[in-house]
mmCIF file of C-alpha atoms in Angstrom:
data_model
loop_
_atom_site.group_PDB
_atom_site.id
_atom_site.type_symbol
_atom_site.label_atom_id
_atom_site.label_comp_id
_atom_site.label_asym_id
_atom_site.label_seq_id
_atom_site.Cartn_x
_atom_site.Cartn_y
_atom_site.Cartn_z
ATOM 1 C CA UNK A 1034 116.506 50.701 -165.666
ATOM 2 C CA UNK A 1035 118.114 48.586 -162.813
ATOM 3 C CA UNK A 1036 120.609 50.067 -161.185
ATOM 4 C CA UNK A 1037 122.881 48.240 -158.544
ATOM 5 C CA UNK A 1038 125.794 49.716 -157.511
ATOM 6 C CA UNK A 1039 128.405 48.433 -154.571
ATOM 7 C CA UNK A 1040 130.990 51.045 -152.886
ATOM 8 C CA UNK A 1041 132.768 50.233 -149.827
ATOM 9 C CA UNK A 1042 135.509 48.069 -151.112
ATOM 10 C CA UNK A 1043 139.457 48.222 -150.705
ATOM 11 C CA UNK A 1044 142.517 46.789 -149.142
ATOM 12 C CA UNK A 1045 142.395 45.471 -145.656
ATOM 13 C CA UNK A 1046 144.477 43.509 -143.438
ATOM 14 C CA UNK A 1047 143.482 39.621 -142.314
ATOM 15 C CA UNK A 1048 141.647 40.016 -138.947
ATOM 16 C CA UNK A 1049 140.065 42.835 -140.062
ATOM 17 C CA UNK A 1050 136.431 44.217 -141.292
ATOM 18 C CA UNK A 1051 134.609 45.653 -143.812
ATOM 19 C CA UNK A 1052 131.566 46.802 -144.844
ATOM 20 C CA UNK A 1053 130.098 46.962 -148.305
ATOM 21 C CA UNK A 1054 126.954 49.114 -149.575
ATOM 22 C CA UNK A 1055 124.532 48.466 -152.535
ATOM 23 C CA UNK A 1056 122.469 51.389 -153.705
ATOM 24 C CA UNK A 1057 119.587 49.997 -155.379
ATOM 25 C CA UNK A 1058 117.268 52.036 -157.919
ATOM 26 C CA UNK A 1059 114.964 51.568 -160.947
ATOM 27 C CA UNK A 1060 112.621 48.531 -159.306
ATOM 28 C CA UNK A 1061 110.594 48.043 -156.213
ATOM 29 C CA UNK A 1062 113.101 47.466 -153.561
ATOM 30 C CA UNK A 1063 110.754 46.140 -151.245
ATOM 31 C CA UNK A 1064 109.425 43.303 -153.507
ATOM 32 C CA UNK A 1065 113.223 42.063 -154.282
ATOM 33 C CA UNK A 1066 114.746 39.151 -152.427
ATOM 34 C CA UNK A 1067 118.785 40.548 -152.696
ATOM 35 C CA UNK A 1068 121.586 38.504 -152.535
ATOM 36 C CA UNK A 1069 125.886 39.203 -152.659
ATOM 37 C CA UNK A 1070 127.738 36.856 -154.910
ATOM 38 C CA UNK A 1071 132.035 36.889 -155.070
ATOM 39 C CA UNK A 1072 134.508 35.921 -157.630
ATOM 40 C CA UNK A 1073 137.999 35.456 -156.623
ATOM 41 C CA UNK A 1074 140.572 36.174 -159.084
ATOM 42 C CA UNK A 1075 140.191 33.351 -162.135
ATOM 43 C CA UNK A 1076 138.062 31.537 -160.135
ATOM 44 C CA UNK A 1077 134.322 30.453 -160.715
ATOM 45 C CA UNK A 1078 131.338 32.232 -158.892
ATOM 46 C CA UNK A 1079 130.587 31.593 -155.327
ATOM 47 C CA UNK A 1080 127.411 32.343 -153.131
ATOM 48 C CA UNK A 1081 127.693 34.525 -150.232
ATOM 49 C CA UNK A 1082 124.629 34.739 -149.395
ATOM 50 C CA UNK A 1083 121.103 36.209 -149.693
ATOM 51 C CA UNK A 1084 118.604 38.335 -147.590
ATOM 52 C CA UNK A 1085 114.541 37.956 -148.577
ATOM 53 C CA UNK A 1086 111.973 40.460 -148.919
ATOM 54 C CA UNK A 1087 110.536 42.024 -145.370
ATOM 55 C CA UNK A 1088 107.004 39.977 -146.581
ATOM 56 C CA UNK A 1089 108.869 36.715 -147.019
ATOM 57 C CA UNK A 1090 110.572 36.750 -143.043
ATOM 58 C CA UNK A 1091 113.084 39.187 -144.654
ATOM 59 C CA UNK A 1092 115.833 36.387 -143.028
ATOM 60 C CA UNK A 1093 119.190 35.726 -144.653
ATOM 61 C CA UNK A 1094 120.907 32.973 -144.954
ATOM 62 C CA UNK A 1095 124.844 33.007 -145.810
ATOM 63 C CA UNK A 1096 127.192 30.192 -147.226
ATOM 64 C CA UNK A 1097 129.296 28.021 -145.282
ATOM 65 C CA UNK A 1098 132.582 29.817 -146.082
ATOM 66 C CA UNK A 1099 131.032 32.669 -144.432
ATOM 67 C CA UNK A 1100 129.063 32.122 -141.820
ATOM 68 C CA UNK A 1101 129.210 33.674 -138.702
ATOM 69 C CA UNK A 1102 131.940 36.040 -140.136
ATOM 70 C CA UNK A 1103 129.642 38.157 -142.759
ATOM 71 C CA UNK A 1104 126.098 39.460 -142.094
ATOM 72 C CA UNK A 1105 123.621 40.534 -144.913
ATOM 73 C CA UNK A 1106 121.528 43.206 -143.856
ATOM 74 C CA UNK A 1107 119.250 45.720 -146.179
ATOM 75 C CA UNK A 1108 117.361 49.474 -145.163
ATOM 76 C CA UNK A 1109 114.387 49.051 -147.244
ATOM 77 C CA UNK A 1110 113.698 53.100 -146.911
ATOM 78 C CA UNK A 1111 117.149 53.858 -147.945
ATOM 79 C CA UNK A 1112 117.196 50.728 -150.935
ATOM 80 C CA UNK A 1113 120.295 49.683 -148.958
ATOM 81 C CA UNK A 1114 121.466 45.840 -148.812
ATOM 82 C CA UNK A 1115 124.926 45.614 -146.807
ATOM 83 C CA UNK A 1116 127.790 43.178 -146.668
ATOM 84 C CA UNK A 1117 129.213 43.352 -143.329
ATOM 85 C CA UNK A 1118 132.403 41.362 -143.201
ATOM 86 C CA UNK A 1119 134.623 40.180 -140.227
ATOM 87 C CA UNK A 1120 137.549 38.340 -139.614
ATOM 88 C CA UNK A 1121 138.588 38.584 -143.143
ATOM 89 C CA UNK A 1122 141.069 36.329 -144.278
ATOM 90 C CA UNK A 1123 143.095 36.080 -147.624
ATOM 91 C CA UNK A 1124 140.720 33.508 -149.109
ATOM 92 C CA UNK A 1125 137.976 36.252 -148.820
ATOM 93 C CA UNK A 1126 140.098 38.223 -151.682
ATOM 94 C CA UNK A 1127 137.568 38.579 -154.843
ATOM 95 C CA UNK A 1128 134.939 40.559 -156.573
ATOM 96 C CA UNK A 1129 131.800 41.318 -154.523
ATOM 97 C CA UNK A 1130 128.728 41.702 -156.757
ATOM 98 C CA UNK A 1131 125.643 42.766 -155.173
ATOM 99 C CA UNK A 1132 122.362 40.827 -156.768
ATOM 100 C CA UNK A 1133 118.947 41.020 -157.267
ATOM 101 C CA UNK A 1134 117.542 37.335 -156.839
ATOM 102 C CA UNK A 1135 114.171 35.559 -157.627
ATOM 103 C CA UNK A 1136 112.462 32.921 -155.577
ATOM 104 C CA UNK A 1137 113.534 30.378 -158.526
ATOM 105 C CA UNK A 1138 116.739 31.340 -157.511
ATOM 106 C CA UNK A 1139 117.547 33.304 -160.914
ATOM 107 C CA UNK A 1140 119.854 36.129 -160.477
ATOM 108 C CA UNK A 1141 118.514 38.924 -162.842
ATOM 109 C CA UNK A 1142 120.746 41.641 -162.124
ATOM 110 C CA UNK A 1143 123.871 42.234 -161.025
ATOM 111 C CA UNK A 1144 126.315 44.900 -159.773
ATOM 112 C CA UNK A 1145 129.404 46.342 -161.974
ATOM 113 C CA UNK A 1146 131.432 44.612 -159.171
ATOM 114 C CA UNK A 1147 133.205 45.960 -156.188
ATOM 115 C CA UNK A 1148 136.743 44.330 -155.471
ATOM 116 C CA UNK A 1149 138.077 43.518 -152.180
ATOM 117 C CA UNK A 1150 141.619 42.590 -151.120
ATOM 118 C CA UNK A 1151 142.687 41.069 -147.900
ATOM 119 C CA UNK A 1152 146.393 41.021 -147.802
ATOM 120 C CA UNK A 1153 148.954 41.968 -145.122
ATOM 121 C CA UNK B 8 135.809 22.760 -156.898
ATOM 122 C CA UNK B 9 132.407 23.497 -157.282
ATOM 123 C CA UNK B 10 129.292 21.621 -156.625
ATOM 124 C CA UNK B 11 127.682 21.759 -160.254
ATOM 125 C CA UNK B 12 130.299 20.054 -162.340
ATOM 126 C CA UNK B 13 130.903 21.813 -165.761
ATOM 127 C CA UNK B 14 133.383 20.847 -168.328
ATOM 128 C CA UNK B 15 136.468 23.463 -167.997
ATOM 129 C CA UNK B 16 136.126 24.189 -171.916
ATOM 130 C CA UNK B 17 134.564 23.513 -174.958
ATOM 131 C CA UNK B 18 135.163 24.667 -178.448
ATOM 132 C CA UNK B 19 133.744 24.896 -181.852
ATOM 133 C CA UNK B 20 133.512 26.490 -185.392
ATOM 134 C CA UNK B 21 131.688 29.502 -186.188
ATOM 135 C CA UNK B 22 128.258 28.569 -187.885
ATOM 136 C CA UNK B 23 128.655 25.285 -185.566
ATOM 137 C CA UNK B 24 126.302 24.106 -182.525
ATOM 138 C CA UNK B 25 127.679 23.206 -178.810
ATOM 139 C CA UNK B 26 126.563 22.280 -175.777
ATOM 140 C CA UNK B 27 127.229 22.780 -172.189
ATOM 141 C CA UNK B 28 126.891 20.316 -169.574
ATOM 142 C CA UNK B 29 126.292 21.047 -165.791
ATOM 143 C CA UNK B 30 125.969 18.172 -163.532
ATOM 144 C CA UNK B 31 124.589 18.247 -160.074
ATOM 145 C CA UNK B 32 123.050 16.161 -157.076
ATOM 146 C CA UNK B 33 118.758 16.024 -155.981
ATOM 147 C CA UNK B 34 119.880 18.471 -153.390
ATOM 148 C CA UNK B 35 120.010 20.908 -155.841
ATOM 149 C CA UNK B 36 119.347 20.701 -160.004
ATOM 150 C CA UNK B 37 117.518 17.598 -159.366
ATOM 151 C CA UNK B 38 114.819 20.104 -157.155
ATOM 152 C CA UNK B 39 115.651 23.547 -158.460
ATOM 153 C CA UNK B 40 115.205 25.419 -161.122
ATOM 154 C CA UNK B 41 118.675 26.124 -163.259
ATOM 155 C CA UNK B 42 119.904 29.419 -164.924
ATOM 156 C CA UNK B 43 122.755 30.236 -167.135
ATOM 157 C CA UNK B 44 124.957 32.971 -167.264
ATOM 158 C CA UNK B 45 127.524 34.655 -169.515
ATOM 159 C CA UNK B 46 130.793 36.676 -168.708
ATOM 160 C CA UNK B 47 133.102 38.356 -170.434
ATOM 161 C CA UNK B 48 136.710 39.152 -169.298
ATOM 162 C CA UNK B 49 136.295 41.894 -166.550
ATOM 163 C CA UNK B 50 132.745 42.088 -166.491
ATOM 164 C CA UNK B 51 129.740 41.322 -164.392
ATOM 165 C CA UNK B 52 127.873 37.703 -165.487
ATOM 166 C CA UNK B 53 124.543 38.458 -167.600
ATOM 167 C CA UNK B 54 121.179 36.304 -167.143
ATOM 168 C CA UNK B 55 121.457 33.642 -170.337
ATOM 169 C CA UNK B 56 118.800 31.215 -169.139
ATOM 170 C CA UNK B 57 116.451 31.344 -166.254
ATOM 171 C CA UNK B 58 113.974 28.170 -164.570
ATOM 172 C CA UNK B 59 115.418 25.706 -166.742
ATOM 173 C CA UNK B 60 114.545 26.666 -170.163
ATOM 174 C CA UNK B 61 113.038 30.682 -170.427
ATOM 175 C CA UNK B 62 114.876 33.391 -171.966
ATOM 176 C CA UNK B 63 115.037 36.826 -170.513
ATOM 177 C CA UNK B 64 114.137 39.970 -172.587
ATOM 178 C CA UNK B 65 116.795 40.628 -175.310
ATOM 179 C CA UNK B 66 118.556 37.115 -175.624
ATOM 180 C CA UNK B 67 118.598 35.315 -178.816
ATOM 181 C CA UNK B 68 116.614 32.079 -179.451
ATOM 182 C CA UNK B 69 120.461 30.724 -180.364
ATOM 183 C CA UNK B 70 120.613 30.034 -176.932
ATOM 184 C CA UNK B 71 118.258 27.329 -175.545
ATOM 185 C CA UNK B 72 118.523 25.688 -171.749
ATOM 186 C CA UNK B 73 117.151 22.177 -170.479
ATOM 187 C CA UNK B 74 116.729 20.138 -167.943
ATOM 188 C CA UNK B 75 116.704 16.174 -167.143
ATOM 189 C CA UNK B 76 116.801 14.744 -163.774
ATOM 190 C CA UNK B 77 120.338 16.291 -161.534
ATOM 191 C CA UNK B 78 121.657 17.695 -165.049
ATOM 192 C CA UNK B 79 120.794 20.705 -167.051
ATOM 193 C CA UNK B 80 122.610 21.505 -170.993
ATOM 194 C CA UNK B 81 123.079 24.909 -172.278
ATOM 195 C CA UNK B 82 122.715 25.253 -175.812
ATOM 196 C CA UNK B 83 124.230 27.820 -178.444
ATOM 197 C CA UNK B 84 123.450 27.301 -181.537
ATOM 198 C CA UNK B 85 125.023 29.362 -184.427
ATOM 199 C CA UNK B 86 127.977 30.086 -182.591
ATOM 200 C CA UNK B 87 129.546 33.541 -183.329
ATOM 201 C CA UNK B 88 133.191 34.875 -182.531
ATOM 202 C CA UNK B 89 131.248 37.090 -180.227
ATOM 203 C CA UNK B 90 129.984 34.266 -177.860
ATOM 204 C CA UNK B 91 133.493 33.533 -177.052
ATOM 205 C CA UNK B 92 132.746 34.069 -172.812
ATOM 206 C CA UNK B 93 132.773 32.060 -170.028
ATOM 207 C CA UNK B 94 129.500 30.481 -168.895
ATOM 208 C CA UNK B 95 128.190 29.285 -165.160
ATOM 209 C CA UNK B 96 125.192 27.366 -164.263
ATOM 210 C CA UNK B 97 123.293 27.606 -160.819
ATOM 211 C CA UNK B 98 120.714 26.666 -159.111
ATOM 212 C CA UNK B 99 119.470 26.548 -155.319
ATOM 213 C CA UNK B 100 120.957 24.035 -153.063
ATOM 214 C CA UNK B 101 118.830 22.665 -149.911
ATOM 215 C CA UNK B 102 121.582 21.664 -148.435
ATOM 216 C CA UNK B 103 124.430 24.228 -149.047
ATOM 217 C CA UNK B 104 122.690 27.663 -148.392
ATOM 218 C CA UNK B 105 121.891 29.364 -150.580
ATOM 219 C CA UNK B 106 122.907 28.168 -153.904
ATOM 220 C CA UNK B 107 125.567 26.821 -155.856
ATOM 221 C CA UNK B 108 127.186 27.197 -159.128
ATOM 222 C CA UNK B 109 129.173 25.492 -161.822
ATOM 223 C CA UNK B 110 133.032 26.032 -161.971
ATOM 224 C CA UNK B 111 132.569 27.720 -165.567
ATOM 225 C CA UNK B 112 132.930 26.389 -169.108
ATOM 226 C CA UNK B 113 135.288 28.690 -171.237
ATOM 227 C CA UNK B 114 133.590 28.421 -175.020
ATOM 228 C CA UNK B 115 136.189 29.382 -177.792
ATOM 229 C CA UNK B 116 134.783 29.554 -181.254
ATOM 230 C CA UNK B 117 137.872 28.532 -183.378
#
């Protein structure tokens, strides 16, 4: 059974950082392309990004809203993907799920959700 | 607002058929493979429809996807008070890393 499951989450101020985990179990983590997808409150889903397999470049590539403010990152020994987030700001306020993703682009499985609230 | 257009809502009668419509650009449904996903209220979405038309492992043939050109159409066919949910559409975007998806299209089954 896959198993994704995101910790890390919480209140913090703008300005600040954050960094959320994904423990990943019941598939070959080393095979998976993983990717972090948010939903703030009522709103749609939105793309954060994704990170590719080590055989594939392993590269990630984030959305606009994002960029050069959160970094994807994964420990294939540990079947780790990370979120790290910086100079948060009150739009970043939503549900983080962590992914599995395919090449197709089909996101199989997802996380129970980990919420995240930047407020002052 | 999204990049995918979806309708906001649609709505029909138990027993009934509907569709869902999710509109998009070359940059991405028109070159991309589409999926379709389903969530209910304080839950994670669930895979409903991946590459255009397949159906993963465990989801009924009442729901059908396709694919013409920059638009894709969920189907539900059948419709049960249980399907009541909201449901996205996405697909890869070559020009807006990494993908996009549809605002959502709340189904109520009256």
């Amino acid at each position: 059974e896959v198993k994704l499951v995101e910790s890390g989450g919480g209140l913090v101020e703008p300005g600040g950082s954050l960094r959320l985990s994904c423990a990943a179990s019941g598939f070959i983590f080393t095979d998976a392309w993983m990717s972090w997808v948010r939903q703030a409150p009522g709103k749609g889903l939105e793309w954060v990004g994704r990170i590719k397999m080590k055989t594939d470049g392993g590269t990630a590539d984030h959305a606009a809203p994002v960029k050069g403010r959160f970094s994807i990152s994964r420990d294939d020994s540990k079947n780790m993907v990370y979120l790290q987030m910086n100079s948060l700001k009150i739009e970043d306020t939503s549900v983080y799920y962590c992914t599995t993703v395919t090449w197709a682009g089909t996101v199989d499985y997802w996380g129970q959700g980990i919420l995240v609230t930047v407020s002052s | 607002q999204s990049v995918l257009t979806q309708p906001p809502s649609v709505s029909a009668a138990p027993g009934q058929k509907v569709t869902i419509s999710c509109s998009g650009t070359s940059s991405n449904i028109g070159n991309h493979y589409v999926s379709w996903y389903q969530q209910f209220p304080g839950t994670a979405p669930k895979l409903l429809i991946y590459e255009n038309n397949k159906r993963p492992s465990g989801i009924p043939d009442r729901f059908s996807g396709s694919k013409s050109g920059t638009s894709a159409t969920l189907g539900i066919t059948g419709l049960q008070t249980g399907d009541e949910a909201d449901y996205y559409c996405g697909a890869w975007d070559t020009s807006l890393s990494p993908g996009v998806f549809g605002g959502g299209t709340k189904l109520t089954v009256l």
